[in-house]
Short mmCIF file of C-alpha atoms in Angstrom, two decimals:
data_model
loop_
_atom_site.label_atom_id
_atom_site.label_comp_id
_atom_site.label_asym_id
_atom_site.label_seq_id
_atom_site.Cartn_x
_atom_site.Cartn_y
_atom_site.Cartn_z
CA UNK A 1 17.51 13.35 22.37
CA UNK A 2 19.67 12.72 19.29
CA UNK A 3 17.68 14.93 16.93
CA UNK A 4 17.67 12.11 14.38
CA UNK A 5 14.70 10.39 12.79
CA UNK A 6 14.48 6.73 13.84
CA UNK A 7 14.77 5.53 10.23
CA UNK A 8 18.27 7.01 10.07
CA UNK A 9 19.41 4.16 12.32
CA UNK A 10 16.81 1.39 12.02
CA UNK A 11 14.55 -0.40 9.57
CA UNK A 12 11.18 -0.34 11.32
CA UNK A 13 8.14 -2.58 11.06
CA UNK A 14 5.08 -2.83 13.30
CA UNK A 15 3.28 -5.87 14.67
CA UNK A 16 -0.28 -4.83 15.57
CA UNK A 17 -0.77 -7.93 17.71
CA UNK A 18 1.21 -10.75 19.30
CA UNK A 19 -0.47 -13.21 16.94
CA UNK A 20 0.84 -11.37 13.89
CA UNK A 21 4.26 -10.97 15.51
CA UNK A 22 4.59 -14.73 16.01
CA UNK A 23 3.38 -15.36 12.47
CA UNK A 24 5.97 -12.93 11.09
CA UNK A 25 8.79 -14.47 13.10
CA UNK A 26 7.88 -17.91 11.72
CA UNK A 27 8.70 -16.79 8.16
CA UNK A 28 12.07 -15.72 6.77
CA UNK A 29 12.63 -12.11 5.81
CA UNK A 30 10.90 -11.43 2.52
CA UNK A 31 12.79 -10.66 -0.66
CA UNK A 32 11.44 -9.84 -4.10
CA UNK A 33 12.92 -9.45 -7.56
CA UNK A 34 11.93 -8.46 -11.07
CA UNK A 35 10.32 -11.90 -11.47
CA UNK A 36 7.71 -11.31 -8.71
CA UNK A 37 4.09 -11.30 -9.91
CA UNK A 38 2.68 -7.81 -9.38
CA UNK A 39 -0.84 -6.42 -9.68
CA UNK A 40 -0.86 -2.60 -9.81
CA UNK A 41 -4.13 -0.67 -9.52
CA UNK A 42 -4.23 3.07 -10.17
CA UNK A 43 -6.84 5.82 -10.40
CA UNK A 44 -9.98 3.69 -10.82
CA UNK A 45 -12.76 5.43 -12.81
CA UNK A 46 -15.25 5.31 -9.93
CA UNK A 47 -18.79 6.64 -10.09
CA UNK A 48 -18.44 10.27 -8.98
CA UNK A 49 -22.14 10.42 -8.17
CA UNK A 50 -21.64 7.69 -5.56
CA UNK A 51 -18.22 8.89 -4.39
CA UNK A 52 -17.68 12.64 -4.29
CA UNK A 53 -13.90 12.39 -4.56
CA UNK A 54 -11.35 13.92 -6.95
CA UNK A 55 -9.62 12.03 -9.74
CA UNK A 56 -6.02 11.00 -8.99
CA UNK A 57 -4.14 11.16 -12.31
CA UNK A 58 -0.72 10.73 -10.69
CA UNK A 59 -1.84 7.42 -9.21
CA UNK A 60 -2.38 6.00 -12.71
CA UNK A 61 1.18 6.96 -13.61
CA UNK A 62 2.27 5.39 -10.31
CA UNK A 63 0.62 2.06 -11.13
CA UNK A 64 1.95 1.89 -14.68
CA UNK A 65 5.53 2.81 -13.79
CA UNK A 66 5.60 0.38 -10.88
CA UNK A 67 4.24 -2.43 -13.06
CA UNK A 68 6.92 -1.72 -15.67
CA UNK A 69 9.62 -2.63 -13.14
CA UNK A 70 8.46 -6.27 -13.07
CA UNK A 71 8.51 -8.92 -15.78
CA UNK A 72 5.28 -10.60 -14.69
CA UNK A 73 2.69 -7.92 -14.04
CA UNK A 74 -0.84 -6.73 -14.65
CA UNK A 75 -2.17 -3.20 -14.43
CA UNK A 76 -5.74 -2.12 -13.70
CA UNK A 77 -6.51 1.56 -14.29
CA UNK A 78 -9.52 3.68 -15.18
CA UNK A 79 -12.64 1.71 -16.09
CA UNK A 80 -10.74 -1.59 -15.95
CA UNK A 81 -10.01 -1.14 -12.25
CA UNK A 82 -13.29 -2.62 -11.03
CA UNK A 83 -14.09 -4.16 -7.69
CA UNK A 84 -14.83 -7.53 -9.29
CA UNK A 85 -11.55 -7.50 -11.27
CA UNK A 86 -9.57 -6.87 -8.09
CA UNK A 87 -11.33 -9.63 -6.17
CA UNK A 88 -10.90 -12.10 -9.04
CA UNK A 89 -7.24 -11.34 -9.78
CA UNK A 90 -5.77 -10.56 -6.35
CA UNK A 91 -5.14 -14.17 -5.20
CA UNK A 92 -2.75 -14.78 -8.13
CA UNK A 93 -0.11 -12.18 -7.27
CA UNK A 94 2.87 -11.89 -4.92
CA UNK A 95 2.54 -8.11 -4.58
CA UNK A 96 -0.59 -5.97 -4.81
CA UNK A 97 -0.14 -2.22 -5.14
CA UNK A 98 -3.29 -0.13 -4.79
CA UNK A 99 -3.03 3.58 -5.68
CA UNK A 100 -6.40 5.23 -5.22
CA UNK A 101 -8.96 6.46 -2.74
CA UNK A 102 -9.67 4.75 0.57
CA UNK A 103 -12.60 5.73 2.79
CA UNK A 104 -12.03 5.09 6.49
CA UNK A 105 -15.04 4.72 8.80
CA UNK A 106 -13.37 5.25 12.16
CA UNK A 107 -16.45 4.44 14.24
CA UNK A 108 -17.53 1.49 12.07
CA UNK A 109 -14.34 -0.15 10.73
CA UNK A 110 -16.30 -2.84 8.89
CA UNK A 111 -17.52 -0.06 6.58
CA UNK A 112 -14.05 1.15 5.61
CA UNK A 113 -13.47 0.51 1.91
CA UNK A 114 -11.33 0.94 -1.17
CA UNK A 115 -12.93 2.88 -4.01
CA UNK A 116 -12.86 1.19 -7.41
CA UNK A 117 -14.76 1.36 -10.68
CA UNK A 118 -18.11 -0.36 -11.00
CA UNK A 119 -18.57 -3.39 -13.25
CA UNK A 120 -22.11 -2.24 -13.94
CA UNK A 121 -23.69 -4.36 -11.23
CA UNK A 122 -21.95 -2.94 -8.15
CA UNK A 123 -21.11 0.47 -6.73
CA UNK A 124 -17.34 -0.15 -6.79
CA UNK A 125 -16.76 -0.15 -3.03
CA UNK A 126 -14.62 -3.00 -1.64
CA UNK A 127 -15.31 -3.19 2.09
CA UNK A 128 -12.85 -4.39 4.72
CA UNK A 129 -15.21 -7.20 5.69
CA UNK A 130 -15.12 -8.46 2.09
CA UNK A 131 -11.32 -8.26 1.85
CA UNK A 132 -10.97 -10.23 5.10
CA UNK A 133 -12.80 -13.15 3.47
CA UNK A 134 -10.56 -13.36 0.41
CA UNK A 135 -7.90 -16.07 0.12
CA UNK A 136 -4.61 -14.20 -0.34
CA UNK A 137 -2.27 -16.92 0.90
CA UNK A 138 0.06 -16.35 -2.05
CA UNK A 139 0.25 -12.57 -1.60
CA UNK A 140 3.24 -11.57 0.49
CA UNK A 141 3.02 -7.79 0.30
CA UNK A 142 0.21 -5.26 -0.17
CA UNK A 143 0.84 -1.53 -0.57
CA UNK A 144 -2.17 0.68 0.17
CA UNK A 145 -1.15 3.94 -1.45
CA UNK A 146 -4.20 5.89 -0.34
CA UNK A 147 -5.13 8.27 2.45
CA UNK A 148 -5.38 7.05 6.08
CA UNK A 149 -5.23 3.34 5.21
CA UNK A 150 -3.63 2.50 8.57
CA UNK A 151 -6.33 4.29 10.57
CA UNK A 152 -9.13 2.64 12.48
CA UNK A 153 -10.65 2.07 15.90
CA UNK A 154 -7.95 0.92 18.32
CA UNK A 155 -8.28 -2.44 20.02
CA UNK A 156 -6.33 -3.28 23.17
CA UNK A 157 -5.25 -6.61 21.65
CA UNK A 158 -5.38 -6.34 17.84
CA UNK A 159 -4.22 -2.79 17.06
CA UNK A 160 -6.16 -0.58 14.67
CA UNK A 161 -9.19 -2.04 12.87
CA UNK A 162 -7.85 -0.67 9.60
CA UNK A 163 -7.94 -1.70 5.96
CA UNK A 164 -4.45 -3.08 6.52
CA UNK A 165 -5.82 -5.45 9.15
CA UNK A 166 -8.40 -6.77 6.66
CA UNK A 167 -5.57 -7.92 4.39
CA UNK A 168 -3.88 -9.70 7.30
CA UNK A 169 -7.13 -11.59 7.88
CA UNK A 170 -7.02 -12.65 4.21
CA UNK A 171 -3.55 -14.16 4.67
CA UNK A 172 -1.19 -11.38 3.56
CA UNK A 173 2.11 -11.26 5.45
CA UNK A 174 2.99 -7.56 5.20
CA UNK A 175 1.10 -4.34 4.43
CA UNK A 176 2.43 -0.84 3.80
CA UNK A 177 -0.23 1.73 4.68
CA UNK A 178 -0.57 5.41 5.56
CA UNK A 179 -1.27 7.34 8.74
CA UNK A 180 -2.77 10.46 7.18
CA UNK A 181 -3.96 12.12 3.97
CA UNK A 182 -1.29 12.06 1.27
CA UNK A 183 -0.56 13.93 -1.96
CA UNK A 184 -0.89 11.74 -5.06
CA UNK A 185 2.09 13.23 -6.93
CA UNK A 186 4.52 12.98 -4.00
CA UNK A 187 3.24 9.50 -3.22
CA UNK A 188 3.71 8.32 -6.80
CA UNK A 189 7.36 9.38 -6.74
CA UNK A 190 7.86 7.77 -3.34
CA UNK A 191 6.48 4.36 -4.22
CA UNK A 192 8.17 4.17 -7.60
CA UNK A 193 11.47 4.63 -5.72
CA UNK A 194 10.36 2.07 -3.11
CA UNK A 195 9.64 -0.58 -5.76
CA UNK A 196 12.97 0.02 -7.46
CA UNK A 197 14.60 -1.06 -4.21
CA UNK A 198 12.34 -4.11 -3.92
CA UNK A 199 13.36 -5.19 -7.42
CA UNK A 200 17.00 -4.87 -6.38
CA UNK A 201 16.40 -7.36 -3.55
CA UNK A 202 15.85 -5.17 -0.49
CA UNK A 203 13.35 -6.48 2.04
CA UNK A 204 10.21 -4.31 2.35
CA UNK A 205 11.38 -2.78 5.65
CA UNK A 206 14.80 -1.91 4.24
CA UNK A 207 13.31 -0.59 0.98
CA UNK A 208 10.96 1.63 2.96
CA UNK A 209 13.74 2.89 5.21
CA UNK A 210 16.13 3.64 2.36
CA UNK A 211 13.44 5.49 0.41
CA UNK A 212 12.53 7.54 3.48
CA UNK A 213 16.19 8.39 4.11
CA UNK A 214 16.48 9.59 0.52
CA UNK A 215 13.39 11.76 1.03
CA UNK A 216 14.94 13.19 4.21
CA UNK A 217 17.73 14.62 2.09
CA UNK A 218 21.31 15.45 3.01
CA UNK A 219 23.99 17.99 2.19
CA UNK A 220 23.95 16.93 -1.46
CA UNK A 221 20.19 17.12 -2.05
CA UNK A 222 17.37 18.99 -0.30
CA UNK A 223 14.83 16.92 1.58
CA UNK A 224 11.10 16.71 1.00
CA UNK A 225 8.45 17.69 3.57
CA UNK A 226 8.06 15.18 6.38
CA UNK A 227 4.37 14.73 5.51
CA UNK A 228 5.36 13.38 2.08
CA UNK A 229 7.20 10.31 3.39
CA UNK A 230 6.63 9.77 7.12
CA UNK A 231 3.01 8.63 6.71
CA UNK A 232 4.05 5.23 5.37
CA UNK A 233 4.59 2.35 7.76
CA UNK A 234 5.18 -1.34 7.28
CA UNK A 235 2.92 -3.64 9.28
CA UNK A 236 3.76 -7.31 9.59
#
């Protein structure tokens, strides 16, 4: 009725279940700074015979530029971005940013997976059932900068059985994920701007809102297409 996008007036986050809502309310609003420990993964060199997917060069730039905003960081790109490296390193970081392909199995959510490079003994797929068993109690925020990472079979009580939900099961407090297929270049620009706001002390919900408002544009600067920024939602 107002003709305004909701983010113009509110910072929005979603609680996929009452259990997660109560857990979120029990913790203070999250704040980060340049001193946060960040693991950034971008454009893994996956086996293209196993995964018939395109390379995402902009996602490597995304990971490196985001990591450069933090004093304590590690970057995994190309052949170094293996499934075993992610599993081994993930529990040691406050923020995990994944920029790469995600494969969503809507009818079999346990088969949804992130696509990473192989360590020579695996195929590189990290399934949601595996992620759910990790211990990510330290990790406060995960960004899944891939296509459809918020999608999954809907449950009447637990929301979507998505890759985001797997990280909640592992102990993560908040997850930013996407509702549809996204462009890697637009997404890289978006999340670099998002992390700049995190470093300045904005909470994840406020950082997301302010970045989306910037992408909406105003009289001083033209906006970007809605599809380039509206896919991203904060859960938790």
